[in-house]
mmCIF file of C-alpha atoms in Angstrom:
data_model
loop_
_atom_site.group_PDB
_atom_site.id
_atom_site.type_symbol
_atom_site.label_atom_id
_atom_site.label_comp_id
_atom_site.label_asym_id
_atom_site.label_seq_id
_atom_site.Cartn_x
_atom_site.Cartn_y
_atom_site.Cartn_z
ATOM 1 C CA MET Q 1 54.257 152.540 194.759
ATOM 2 C CA THR Q 2 57.636 153.337 193.411
ATOM 3 C CA ASP Q 3 59.813 150.256 193.578
ATOM 4 C CA THR Q 4 60.035 147.448 191.045
ATOM 5 C CA GLN Q 5 56.447 147.430 189.991
ATOM 6 C CA ALA Q 6 57.242 144.723 187.461
ATOM 7 C CA ASN Q 7 57.635 142.206 190.305
ATOM 8 C CA ALA Q 8 54.358 143.013 191.974
ATOM 9 C CA ALA Q 9 52.385 140.955 189.451
ATOM 10 C CA THR Q 10 53.695 137.581 190.602
ATOM 11 C CA ILE Q 11 54.993 138.175 194.145
ATOM 12 C CA PRO Q 12 52.193 138.866 196.645
ATOM 13 C CA GLN Q 13 52.416 142.521 197.639
ATOM 14 C CA ARG Q 14 52.585 141.794 201.382
ATOM 15 C CA TRP Q 15 55.343 139.190 200.996
ATOM 16 C CA ARG Q 16 57.239 141.555 198.726
ATOM 17 C CA ASP Q 17 56.905 144.532 201.082
ATOM 18 C CA GLU Q 18 58.055 142.467 204.069
ATOM 19 C CA LEU Q 19 61.055 141.173 202.117
ATOM 20 C CA VAL Q 20 62.056 144.691 200.995
ATOM 21 C CA LEU Q 21 61.703 145.972 204.580
ATOM 22 C CA ALA Q 22 63.739 143.077 206.004
ATOM 23 C CA LEU Q 23 66.468 143.563 203.376
ATOM 24 C CA ARG Q 24 66.482 147.350 203.931
ATOM 25 C CA MET Q 25 66.925 146.732 207.662
ATOM 26 C CA ARG Q 26 70.028 144.719 206.807
ATOM 27 C CA ASP Q 27 71.416 147.568 204.665
ATOM 28 C CA VAL Q 28 71.154 145.607 201.410
ATOM 29 C CA PRO Q 29 71.593 148.137 198.546
ATOM 30 C CA GLY Q 30 68.619 148.971 196.312
ATOM 31 C CA PRO Q 31 69.822 147.326 193.087
ATOM 32 C CA ARG Q 32 70.601 144.117 194.990
ATOM 33 C CA ILE Q 33 67.070 144.178 196.497
ATOM 34 C CA GLY Q 34 65.668 144.611 192.995
ATOM 35 C CA GLU Q 35 67.747 141.678 191.823
ATOM 36 C CA ILE Q 36 66.592 139.482 194.725
ATOM 37 C CA LEU Q 37 62.954 140.339 193.915
ATOM 38 C CA ALA Q 38 63.561 139.503 190.263
ATOM 39 C CA GLU Q 39 65.132 136.163 191.250
ATOM 40 C CA VAL Q 40 62.062 135.324 193.348
ATOM 41 C CA ASP Q 41 59.801 136.439 190.502
ATOM 42 C CA GLU Q 42 61.712 134.335 187.979
ATOM 43 C CA TYR Q 43 61.842 131.224 190.172
ATOM 44 C CA CYS Q 44 58.145 131.392 191.104
ATOM 45 C CA ALA Q 45 57.135 131.902 187.458
ATOM 46 C CA ASP Q 46 59.289 128.943 186.354
ATOM 47 C CA SER Q 47 58.341 126.568 189.155
ATOM 48 C CA GLY Q 48 54.695 127.528 189.551
ATOM 49 C CA LEU Q 49 55.249 127.776 193.315
ATOM 50 C CA ASP Q 50 54.177 130.754 195.388
ATOM 51 C CA ALA Q 51 56.860 132.861 197.053
ATOM 52 C CA GLU Q 52 56.172 131.575 200.569
ATOM 53 C CA THR Q 53 56.457 127.919 199.467
ATOM 54 C CA ALA Q 54 59.584 128.427 197.382
ATOM 55 C CA PHE Q 55 61.455 130.878 199.624
ATOM 56 C CA GLY Q 56 59.871 130.619 203.078
ATOM 57 C CA THR Q 57 58.940 133.668 205.131
ATOM 58 C CA PRO Q 58 60.268 137.033 203.893
ATOM 59 C CA THR Q 59 62.218 137.652 207.112
ATOM 60 C CA ALA Q 60 63.861 134.221 207.092
ATOM 61 C CA TYR Q 61 64.783 134.547 203.414
ATOM 62 C CA ALA Q 62 66.125 138.077 203.929
ATOM 63 C CA GLU Q 63 68.248 136.793 206.806
ATOM 64 C CA SER Q 64 69.547 133.919 204.685
ATOM 65 C CA VAL Q 65 70.310 135.885 201.533
ATOM 66 C CA ALA Q 66 71.741 138.869 203.424
ATOM 67 C CA ALA Q 67 74.016 136.529 205.392
ATOM 68 C CA ALA Q 68 75.211 135.044 202.091
ATOM 69 C CA ASP Q 69 75.830 138.616 200.904
ATOM 70 C CA GLY Q 70 77.866 139.177 204.069
ATOM 71 C CA ARG Q 71 75.394 141.633 205.599
ATOM 72 C CA THR Q 72 73.840 141.679 209.050
ATOM 73 C CA ARG Q 73 71.115 143.705 210.691
ATOM 74 C CA PRO Q 74 72.289 147.166 211.885
ATOM 75 C CA GLY Q 75 72.773 147.599 215.619
ATOM 76 C CA VAL Q 76 70.826 149.613 218.160
ATOM 77 C CA ARG Q 77 73.140 152.628 217.688
ATOM 78 C CA GLU Q 78 72.251 152.819 213.975
ATOM 79 C CA ASP Q 79 68.536 152.486 214.769
ATOM 80 C CA LEU Q 80 68.836 155.282 217.363
ATOM 81 C CA ARG Q 81 70.523 157.555 214.819
ATOM 82 C CA THR Q 82 67.879 156.886 212.156
ATOM 83 C CA THR Q 83 64.955 157.237 214.547
ATOM 84 C CA GLY Q 84 66.414 160.342 216.192
ATOM 85 C CA ARG Q 85 66.645 161.997 212.763
ATOM 86 C CA THR Q 86 62.977 161.320 212.021
ATOM 87 C CA LEU Q 87 61.884 162.617 215.426
ATOM 88 C CA VAL Q 88 63.199 166.153 214.770
ATOM 89 C CA GLY Q 89 60.199 167.093 212.617
ATOM 90 C CA PHE Q 90 57.847 165.337 215.011
ATOM 91 C CA LEU Q 91 59.223 167.409 217.915
ATOM 92 C CA GLY Q 92 58.686 170.581 215.857
ATOM 93 C CA LEU Q 93 55.081 169.573 215.223
ATOM 94 C CA VAL Q 94 54.459 168.864 218.934
ATOM 95 C CA VAL Q 95 55.969 172.233 219.986
ATOM 96 C CA VAL Q 96 53.922 174.216 217.456
ATOM 97 C CA MET Q 97 50.684 172.413 218.319
ATOM 98 C CA ALA Q 98 51.355 172.772 222.071
ATOM 99 C CA CYS Q 99 51.742 176.556 221.657
ATOM 100 C CA VAL Q 100 48.427 176.757 219.805
ATOM 101 C CA VAL Q 101 46.601 174.616 222.353
ATOM 102 C CA ASP Q 102 48.226 176.433 225.306
ATOM 103 C CA ASP Q 103 46.106 179.376 226.532
ATOM 104 C CA GLY Q 104 48.853 181.454 228.169
ATOM 105 C CA PRO Q 105 51.531 183.603 226.502
ATOM 106 C CA ASP Q 106 54.291 181.192 227.510
ATOM 107 C CA LEU Q 107 54.920 177.515 226.931
ATOM 108 C CA ALA Q 108 55.903 175.601 230.060
ATOM 109 C CA ILE Q 109 58.475 172.863 229.435
ATOM 110 C CA THR Q 110 57.875 170.221 232.083
ATOM 111 C CA VAL Q 111 59.866 167.192 233.218
ATOM 112 C CA GLY Q 112 57.117 165.133 231.559
ATOM 113 C CA TRP Q 113 57.993 166.707 228.190
ATOM 114 C CA LEU Q 114 61.660 165.736 228.455
ATOM 115 C CA VAL Q 115 60.999 162.227 229.766
ATOM 116 C CA GLY Q 116 58.247 161.775 227.144
ATOM 117 C CA LEU Q 117 60.669 162.730 224.365
ATOM 118 C CA ALA Q 118 63.154 160.100 225.565
ATOM 119 C CA VAL Q 119 60.328 157.547 225.815
ATOM 120 C CA VAL Q 120 59.228 158.316 222.232
ATOM 121 C CA LEU Q 121 62.806 157.841 221.017
ATOM 122 C CA VAL Q 122 63.245 154.511 222.813
ATOM 123 C CA GLY Q 123 59.711 153.421 221.844
ATOM 124 C CA SER Q 124 60.391 154.193 218.171
ATOM 125 C CA VAL Q 125 63.579 152.106 218.213
ATOM 126 C CA LEU Q 126 61.696 149.288 219.961
ATOM 127 C CA THR Q 127 58.930 149.507 217.341
ATOM 128 C CA VAL Q 128 61.433 149.288 214.471
ATOM 129 C CA ARG Q 129 63.238 146.346 216.037
ATOM 130 C CA THR Q 130 59.985 144.562 216.958
ATOM 131 C CA LEU Q 131 58.842 145.032 213.367
ATOM 132 C CA GLY Q 132 62.087 143.428 212.192
ATOM 133 C CA TYR Q 133 61.734 140.395 214.449
ATOM 134 C CA LEU Q 134 57.966 139.877 214.257
ATOM 135 C CA ALA Q 135 57.260 140.758 210.601
ATOM 136 C CA ALA Q 136 57.185 137.052 209.736
ATOM 137 C CA GLU Q 137 54.621 136.263 212.422
ATOM 138 C CA GLY Q 138 51.634 137.619 210.464
ATOM 139 C CA TRP Q 139 48.820 139.099 212.557
ATOM 140 C CA ARG Q 140 50.536 138.055 215.801
ATOM 141 C CA GLY Q 141 53.547 140.139 214.766
ATOM 142 C CA MET Q 142 51.287 143.105 214.028
ATOM 143 C CA VAL Q 143 49.671 142.709 217.460
ATOM 144 C CA GLY Q 144 53.181 142.741 218.988
ATOM 145 C CA VAL Q 145 54.093 145.935 217.140
ATOM 146 C CA ALA Q 146 50.748 147.539 218.060
ATOM 147 C CA ALA Q 147 51.376 146.606 221.719
ATOM 148 C CA VAL Q 148 54.775 148.342 221.669
ATOM 149 C CA ILE Q 149 53.257 151.484 220.094
ATOM 150 C CA ALA Q 150 50.343 151.477 222.580
ATOM 151 C CA ALA Q 151 52.730 151.019 225.528
ATOM 152 C CA THR Q 152 54.895 153.893 224.264
ATOM 153 C CA LEU Q 153 51.926 156.246 223.856
ATOM 154 C CA ALA Q 154 50.489 155.260 227.252
ATOM 155 C CA THR Q 155 53.858 155.933 228.921
ATOM 156 C CA VAL Q 156 54.178 159.320 227.171
ATOM 157 C CA VAL Q 157 50.697 160.365 228.299
ATOM 158 C CA ALA Q 158 51.359 159.091 231.843
ATOM 159 C CA VAL Q 159 54.644 160.978 232.281
ATOM 160 C CA GLY Q 160 53.058 164.079 230.700
ATOM 161 C CA VAL Q 161 50.239 163.995 233.264
ATOM 162 C CA LEU Q 162 52.315 162.961 236.291
ATOM 163 C CA LEU Q 163 55.607 164.849 235.856
ATOM 164 C CA THR Q 164 54.316 168.422 235.743
ATOM 165 C CA THR Q 165 57.275 170.179 237.370
ATOM 166 C CA THR Q 166 58.238 173.086 235.112
ATOM 167 C CA VAL Q 167 61.838 173.059 233.940
ATOM 168 C CA ALA Q 168 61.689 176.172 231.790
ATOM 169 C CA THR Q 169 59.181 178.699 230.476
ATOM 170 C CA VAL Q 170 59.485 179.865 226.892
ATOM 171 C CA PRO Q 171 57.440 182.641 225.238
ATOM 172 C CA ASP Q 172 55.019 181.212 222.670
ATOM 173 C CA THR Q 173 56.556 183.276 219.867
ATOM 174 C CA VAL Q 174 60.013 181.818 220.571
ATOM 175 C CA ALA Q 175 58.618 178.299 220.923
ATOM 176 C CA VAL Q 176 56.569 178.539 217.710
ATOM 177 C CA THR Q 177 59.614 179.880 215.857
ATOM 178 C CA PHE Q 178 61.740 177.063 217.280
ATOM 179 C CA GLY Q 179 59.097 174.461 216.323
ATOM 180 C CA ALA Q 180 58.700 175.925 212.826
ATOM 181 C CA VAL Q 181 62.479 175.891 212.333
ATOM 182 C CA LEU Q 182 62.562 172.199 213.333
ATOM 183 C CA LEU Q 183 59.640 171.405 211.020
ATOM 184 C CA VAL Q 184 60.899 173.306 207.985
ATOM 185 C CA GLY Q 185 64.539 172.400 208.654
ATOM 186 C CA ASP Q 186 63.662 168.706 208.807
ATOM 187 C CA ALA Q 187 61.637 169.025 205.586
ATOM 188 C CA VAL Q 188 64.477 170.854 203.811
ATOM 189 C CA VAL Q 189 67.017 168.266 204.968
ATOM 190 C CA GLY Q 190 64.615 165.516 203.841
ATOM 191 C CA THR Q 191 64.275 167.169 200.422
ATOM 192 C CA VAL Q 192 68.042 167.558 200.027
ATOM 193 C CA ARG Q 193 68.572 163.922 201.066
ATOM 194 C CA ALA Q 194 65.912 162.793 198.579
ATOM 195 C CA ARG Q 195 67.477 164.798 195.739
ATOM 196 C CA HIS Q 196 70.962 163.517 196.532
ATOM 197 C CA ARG Q 197 69.823 159.968 197.071
ATOM 198 C CA PRO Q 198 72.511 157.847 195.464
ATOM 199 C CA THR Q 199 71.442 155.651 192.556
ATOM 200 C CA ALA Q 200 72.930 152.736 194.504
ATOM 201 C CA ASP Q 201 70.169 153.099 197.071
ATOM 202 C CA VAL Q 202 67.352 152.708 194.564
ATOM 203 C CA VAL Q 203 65.442 149.439 194.349
ATOM 204 C CA SER Q 204 65.386 148.705 190.631
ATOM 205 C CA ALA Q 205 64.746 145.486 188.775
ATOM 206 C CA PRO Q 206 67.518 144.169 186.475
ATOM 207 C CA GLY Q 207 67.112 145.935 183.144
ATOM 208 C CA GLU Q 208 65.074 148.784 184.637
ATOM 209 C CA ASP Q 209 66.595 152.251 184.371
ATOM 210 C CA PRO Q 210 67.741 153.113 187.942
ATOM 211 C CA GLU Q 211 67.718 156.829 187.059
ATOM 212 C CA ARG Q 212 64.038 156.714 186.105
ATOM 213 C CA VAL Q 213 63.209 154.847 189.334
ATOM 214 C CA ARG Q 214 65.340 157.340 191.267
ATOM 215 C CA ARG Q 215 63.416 160.328 189.871
ATOM 216 C CA ARG Q 216 60.162 158.637 190.855
ATOM 217 C CA ASN Q 217 61.467 157.950 194.362
ATOM 218 C CA VAL Q 218 62.794 161.532 194.742
ATOM 219 C CA ARG Q 219 59.307 162.919 194.039
ATOM 220 C CA ALA Q 220 57.727 160.536 196.573
ATOM 221 C CA ASP Q 221 60.384 161.225 199.243
ATOM 222 C CA THR Q 222 60.149 165.018 198.755
ATOM 223 C CA LEU Q 223 56.395 164.830 199.204
ATOM 224 C CA ALA Q 224 56.874 162.718 202.344
ATOM 225 C CA ALA Q 225 59.412 165.234 203.736
ATOM 226 C CA TRP Q 226 56.809 168.027 203.622
ATOM 227 C CA LEU Q 227 53.946 166.014 205.121
ATOM 228 C CA LEU Q 228 54.652 167.102 208.729
ATOM 229 C CA PRO Q 229 54.805 170.858 207.922
ATOM 230 C CA ALA Q 230 51.599 170.448 205.894
ATOM 231 C CA PHE Q 231 50.010 168.605 208.792
ATOM 232 C CA ALA Q 232 51.110 171.417 211.155
ATOM 233 C CA VAL Q 233 49.599 174.107 208.927
ATOM 234 C CA VAL Q 234 46.295 172.225 208.648
ATOM 235 C CA GLY Q 235 46.318 171.405 212.378
ATOM 236 C CA VAL Q 236 47.011 175.005 213.428
ATOM 237 C CA GLY Q 237 44.337 176.248 211.014
ATOM 238 C CA VAL Q 238 41.733 173.834 212.389
ATOM 239 C CA LEU Q 239 42.609 174.653 216.031
ATOM 240 C CA LEU Q 240 42.539 178.439 215.472
ATOM 241 C CA GLY Q 241 39.267 178.090 213.574
ATOM 242 C CA MET Q 242 37.732 176.078 216.394
ATOM 243 C CA ASN Q 243 38.951 178.617 218.979
ATOM 244 C CA LEU Q 244 37.402 181.436 216.932
ATOM 245 C CA LEU Q 245 34.154 179.521 216.632
ATOM 246 C CA LEU Q 246 34.050 178.752 220.362
ATOM 247 C CA ASP Q 247 34.775 182.423 221.195
ATOM 248 C CA ARG Q 248 31.860 183.568 219.010
ATOM 249 C CA LEU Q 249 29.549 180.967 220.481
ATOM 250 C CA ALA Q 250 30.563 182.039 223.987
ATOM 251 C CA MET O 1 60.091 114.509 190.517
ATOM 252 C CA SER O 2 60.901 113.109 193.919
ATOM 253 C CA THR O 3 58.806 114.280 196.810
ATOM 254 C CA ASP O 4 60.807 112.717 199.632
ATOM 255 C CA PRO O 5 64.049 114.693 199.989
ATOM 256 C CA TRP O 6 67.212 113.423 201.607
ATOM 257 C CA PRO O 7 67.875 114.568 205.181
ATOM 258 C CA SER O 8 68.713 118.245 205.152
ATOM 259 C CA GLU O 9 71.965 117.714 207.081
ATOM 260 C CA TRP O 10 73.190 115.423 204.273
ATOM 261 C CA LEU O 11 72.192 117.934 201.596
ATOM 262 C CA ARG O 12 73.914 120.763 203.453
ATOM 263 C CA GLY O 13 77.267 119.095 202.945
ATOM 264 C CA VAL O 14 76.863 118.000 199.349
ATOM 265 C CA LEU O 15 74.601 120.614 197.732
ATOM 266 C CA ASP O 16 77.296 123.079 196.699
ATOM 267 C CA VAL O 17 79.369 120.464 194.870
ATOM 268 C CA CYS O 18 76.216 119.115 193.195
ATOM 269 C CA VAL O 19 75.273 122.638 192.028
ATOM 270 C CA LEU O 20 78.797 123.073 190.667
ATOM 271 C CA ALA O 21 78.363 119.732 188.853
ATOM 272 C CA VAL O 22 75.073 120.875 187.296
ATOM 273 C CA LEU O 23 76.716 124.091 186.155
ATOM 274 C CA ALA O 24 79.575 122.078 184.654
ATOM 275 C CA GLU O 25 76.996 120.863 182.108
ATOM 276 C CA GLY O 26 76.544 124.460 180.922
ATOM 277 C CA ALA O 27 75.294 127.872 182.015
ATOM 278 C CA THR O 28 71.748 127.734 183.314
ATOM 279 C CA TYR O 29 69.223 129.524 185.560
ATOM 280 C CA GLY O 30 67.849 128.978 189.064
ATOM 281 C CA TYR O 31 64.825 126.781 188.484
ATOM 282 C CA ALA O 32 66.666 124.694 185.842
ATOM 283 C CA ILE O 33 69.365 123.928 188.449
ATOM 284 C CA SER O 34 66.677 122.961 190.950
ATOM 285 C CA ALA O 35 64.851 120.794 188.392
ATOM 286 C CA ARG O 36 68.083 119.072 187.339
ATOM 287 C CA LEU O 37 68.956 118.260 190.956
ATOM 288 C CA ASP O 38 65.469 116.837 191.398
ATOM 289 C CA GLU O 39 65.773 114.884 188.147
ATOM 290 C CA VAL O 40 68.955 113.131 189.276
ATOM 291 C CA GLY O 41 67.367 112.199 192.592
ATOM 292 C CA LEU O 42 68.583 114.801 195.051
ATOM 293 C CA GLY O 43 65.066 116.080 195.693
ATOM 294 C CA ALA O 44 63.394 119.430 195.084
ATOM 295 C CA VAL O 45 65.792 122.122 196.287
ATOM 296 C CA LYS O 46 63.733 125.243 196.934
ATOM 297 C CA GLY O 47 64.715 128.719 195.798
ATOM 298 C CA GLY O 48 65.186 129.808 199.415
ATOM 299 C CA THR O 49 68.038 127.293 199.717
ATOM 300 C CA LEU O 50 69.427 127.541 196.204
ATOM 301 C CA TYR O 51 69.886 131.290 195.719
ATOM 302 C CA PRO O 52 71.837 132.005 198.939
ATOM 303 C CA LEU O 53 74.116 129.096 197.996
ATOM 304 C CA LEU O 54 74.586 130.567 194.508
ATOM 305 C CA VAL O 55 75.419 133.929 196.112
ATOM 306 C CA ARG O 56 78.161 132.263 198.161
ATOM 307 C CA LEU O 57 79.519 130.508 195.068
ATOM 308 C CA GLU O 58 79.510 133.809 193.181
ATOM 309 C CA GLN O 59 81.272 135.630 196.009
ATOM 310 C CA ALA O 60 83.912 132.887 196.029
ATOM 311 C CA ASP O 61 84.401 133.530 192.255
ATOM 312 C CA LEU O 62 83.298 129.980 191.480
ATOM 313 C CA VAL O 63 80.391 131.116 189.286
ATOM 314 C CA THR O 64 79.563 134.189 187.230
ATOM 315 C CA THR O 65 76.071 135.559 186.589
ATOM 316 C CA GLN O 66 74.354 137.259 183.699
ATOM 317 C CA TRP O 67 70.802 138.547 183.299
ATOM 318 C CA ARG O 68 69.383 137.609 179.930
ATOM 319 C CA PRO O 69 66.333 139.600 178.818
ATOM 320 C CA GLY O 70 62.958 137.913 178.870
ATOM 321 C CA VAL O 71 59.640 138.843 177.316
ATOM 322 C CA GLY O 72 57.792 141.423 179.411
ATOM 323 C CA GLY O 73 59.917 141.012 182.530
ATOM 324 C CA PRO O 74 63.389 141.143 183.971
ATOM 325 C CA GLY O 75 64.342 137.888 182.238
ATOM 326 C CA ARG O 76 66.421 135.128 183.709
ATOM 327 C CA LYS O 77 69.599 135.166 185.713
ATOM 328 C CA TYR O 78 72.055 132.658 184.257
ATOM 329 C CA PHE O 79 74.852 131.129 186.287
ATOM 330 C CA ALA O 80 78.044 129.783 184.697
ATOM 331 C CA LEU O 81 81.055 128.018 186.133
ATOM 332 C CA THR O 82 84.369 129.916 186.203
ATOM 333 C CA PRO O 83 87.760 128.190 185.782
ATOM 334 C CA ALA O 84 88.119 128.437 189.562
ATOM 335 C CA GLY O 85 84.705 126.773 189.862
ATOM 336 C CA ARG O 86 85.835 123.895 187.635
ATOM 337 C CA ALA O 87 88.963 123.467 189.731
ATOM 338 C CA GLU O 88 86.875 123.500 192.913
ATOM 339 C CA LEU O 89 84.487 120.933 191.433
ATOM 340 C CA ALA O 90 87.427 118.649 190.618
ATOM 341 C CA ARG O 91 88.871 119.056 194.114
ATOM 342 C CA ARG O 92 85.569 118.681 195.986
ATOM 343 C CA GLY O 93 84.358 115.944 193.627
ATOM 344 C CA SER O 94 87.472 113.909 194.326
ATOM 345 C CA ALA O 95 87.113 114.423 198.056
ATOM 346 C CA TRP O 96 83.433 113.410 197.962
ATOM 347 C CA ARG O 97 84.182 110.235 196.020
ATOM 348 C CA ALA O 98 86.802 109.282 198.600
ATOM 349 C CA PHE O 99 84.400 110.107 201.439
ATOM 350 C CA ALA O 100 81.507 108.209 199.818
ATOM 351 C CA GLY O 101 83.763 105.180 199.241
ATOM 352 C CA LEU O 102 84.912 105.310 202.833
ATOM 353 C CA THR O 103 81.328 105.533 204.084
ATOM 354 C CA VAL O 104 80.178 102.627 201.908
ATOM 355 C CA GLY O 105 83.161 100.602 203.132
ATOM 356 C CA ILE O 106 82.160 101.220 206.732
ATOM 357 C CA ILE O 107 78.470 100.494 206.214
ATOM 358 C CA ASP O 108 78.942 97.513 203.902
ATOM 359 C CA PRO O 109 82.425 95.968 204.256
ATOM 360 C CA ALA O 110 81.582 93.377 201.558
ATOM 361 C CA ALA O 111 81.022 96.055 198.901
ATOM 362 C CA PRO O 112 83.839 96.602 196.376
ATOM 363 C CA PRO O 113 85.984 99.636 197.346
ATOM 364 C CA VAL O 114 85.303 102.933 195.554
ATOM 365 C CA ALA O 115 88.582 104.545 194.487
ATOM 366 C CA ALA O 116 89.093 108.269 194.744
ATOM 367 C CA THR O 117 90.425 109.887 191.577
ATOM 368 C CA PRO O 118 92.273 113.200 191.723
ATOM 369 C CA ALA O 119 90.929 114.592 188.439
ATOM 370 C CA ALA O 120 87.347 115.546 187.596
ATOM 371 C CA PRO O 121 85.447 112.832 185.751
ATOM 372 C CA PRO O 122 83.582 113.476 182.478
ATOM 373 C CA ALA O 123 80.549 115.687 182.884
ATOM 374 C CA SER O 124 78.151 112.775 182.352
ATOM 375 C CA ASP O 125 79.575 111.031 185.424
ATOM 376 C CA ARG O 126 79.588 114.008 187.723
ATOM 377 C CA LEU O 127 76.033 113.786 188.931
ATOM 378 C CA PRO O 128 74.860 111.060 191.249
ATOM 379 C CA THR O 129 72.933 108.237 189.631
ATOM 380 C CA PRO O 130 69.189 108.781 190.019
ATOM 381 C CA ARG O 131 68.035 106.770 192.999
ATOM 382 C CA ARG O 132 64.534 107.984 193.468
ATOM 383 C CA THR O 133 61.759 108.071 190.976
ATOM 384 C CA ALA O 134 58.481 109.890 190.792
ATOM 385 C CA ARG O 135 55.793 108.612 193.119
#
């Protein structure tokens, strides 16, 4: 956990996380989020009330306080841009893993691949927006989000199985190189973004040194940026190992 | 403390001027504002209502804020009235007195008329007289 740990003692972690998420989705800057958390912390400590009783649901309070701040939730275009950026590394991972799983020397790009990619993009945006609207609904909200994710995955699998017409054939070496470039490129961009993260985007409590919080967040974000490449390396290693084992057993 | 608040649609119209009136007594923090409003009979105004209102007052330059350090935490956020806030309190206070007098005159024509005064009254008269007591 990297943000405003001082507040965690009195604000329930789940309420706090949902409030931070809802405020982030409305583009409220980090220091302002830290201040809002500190206000909740202060008021609850003084009044003896819990956060839900004093401030209502996190989503409703975020809506109210962000509206007072003159901020609204970003539109679909912004969500598409953000989600599209995060899908670059995911696409790299899928391409690399597909080449390893594929028996032949070439990777066949099918219509199902292309449609599936579009479905993943739309499904991711839907998931983010569903999360924003249903976060206050407790377990029912989580069921809603899970339903959107399940529907997205089911659609991706269905189009992958049904739409098998080959659009292009790419040699495995080219595809693996392309996938690796996407994976590493996304990780490098993620690292650069983490290192250049403006102090204004850091959630810090009033009185807390934003620079110290920023350094902590940069380390966490850099680690997160390299998770997909690490996952690819481990995944490829496991798959190649299993293939080797199966060959010897055969 | 009162437990039976006034209708929310009434509070919506009067809460900002009442908060300004509390702040006219001196700089103070969120829960103290809420407790003072409850003490004078307005009911318990929750943080979820109070802080967004304070944000709007701050953005309108009617109040200023300052974090004062506390022991082992981020401390307290104090709100203070600006000169523009005092002017707004005088203007809105005068308008509310005229409106309240008008309303009383309509509801109870036999009641003595309440005159609207253009200037802000002394701080001790700015808050409504407590009408509700603890139950």
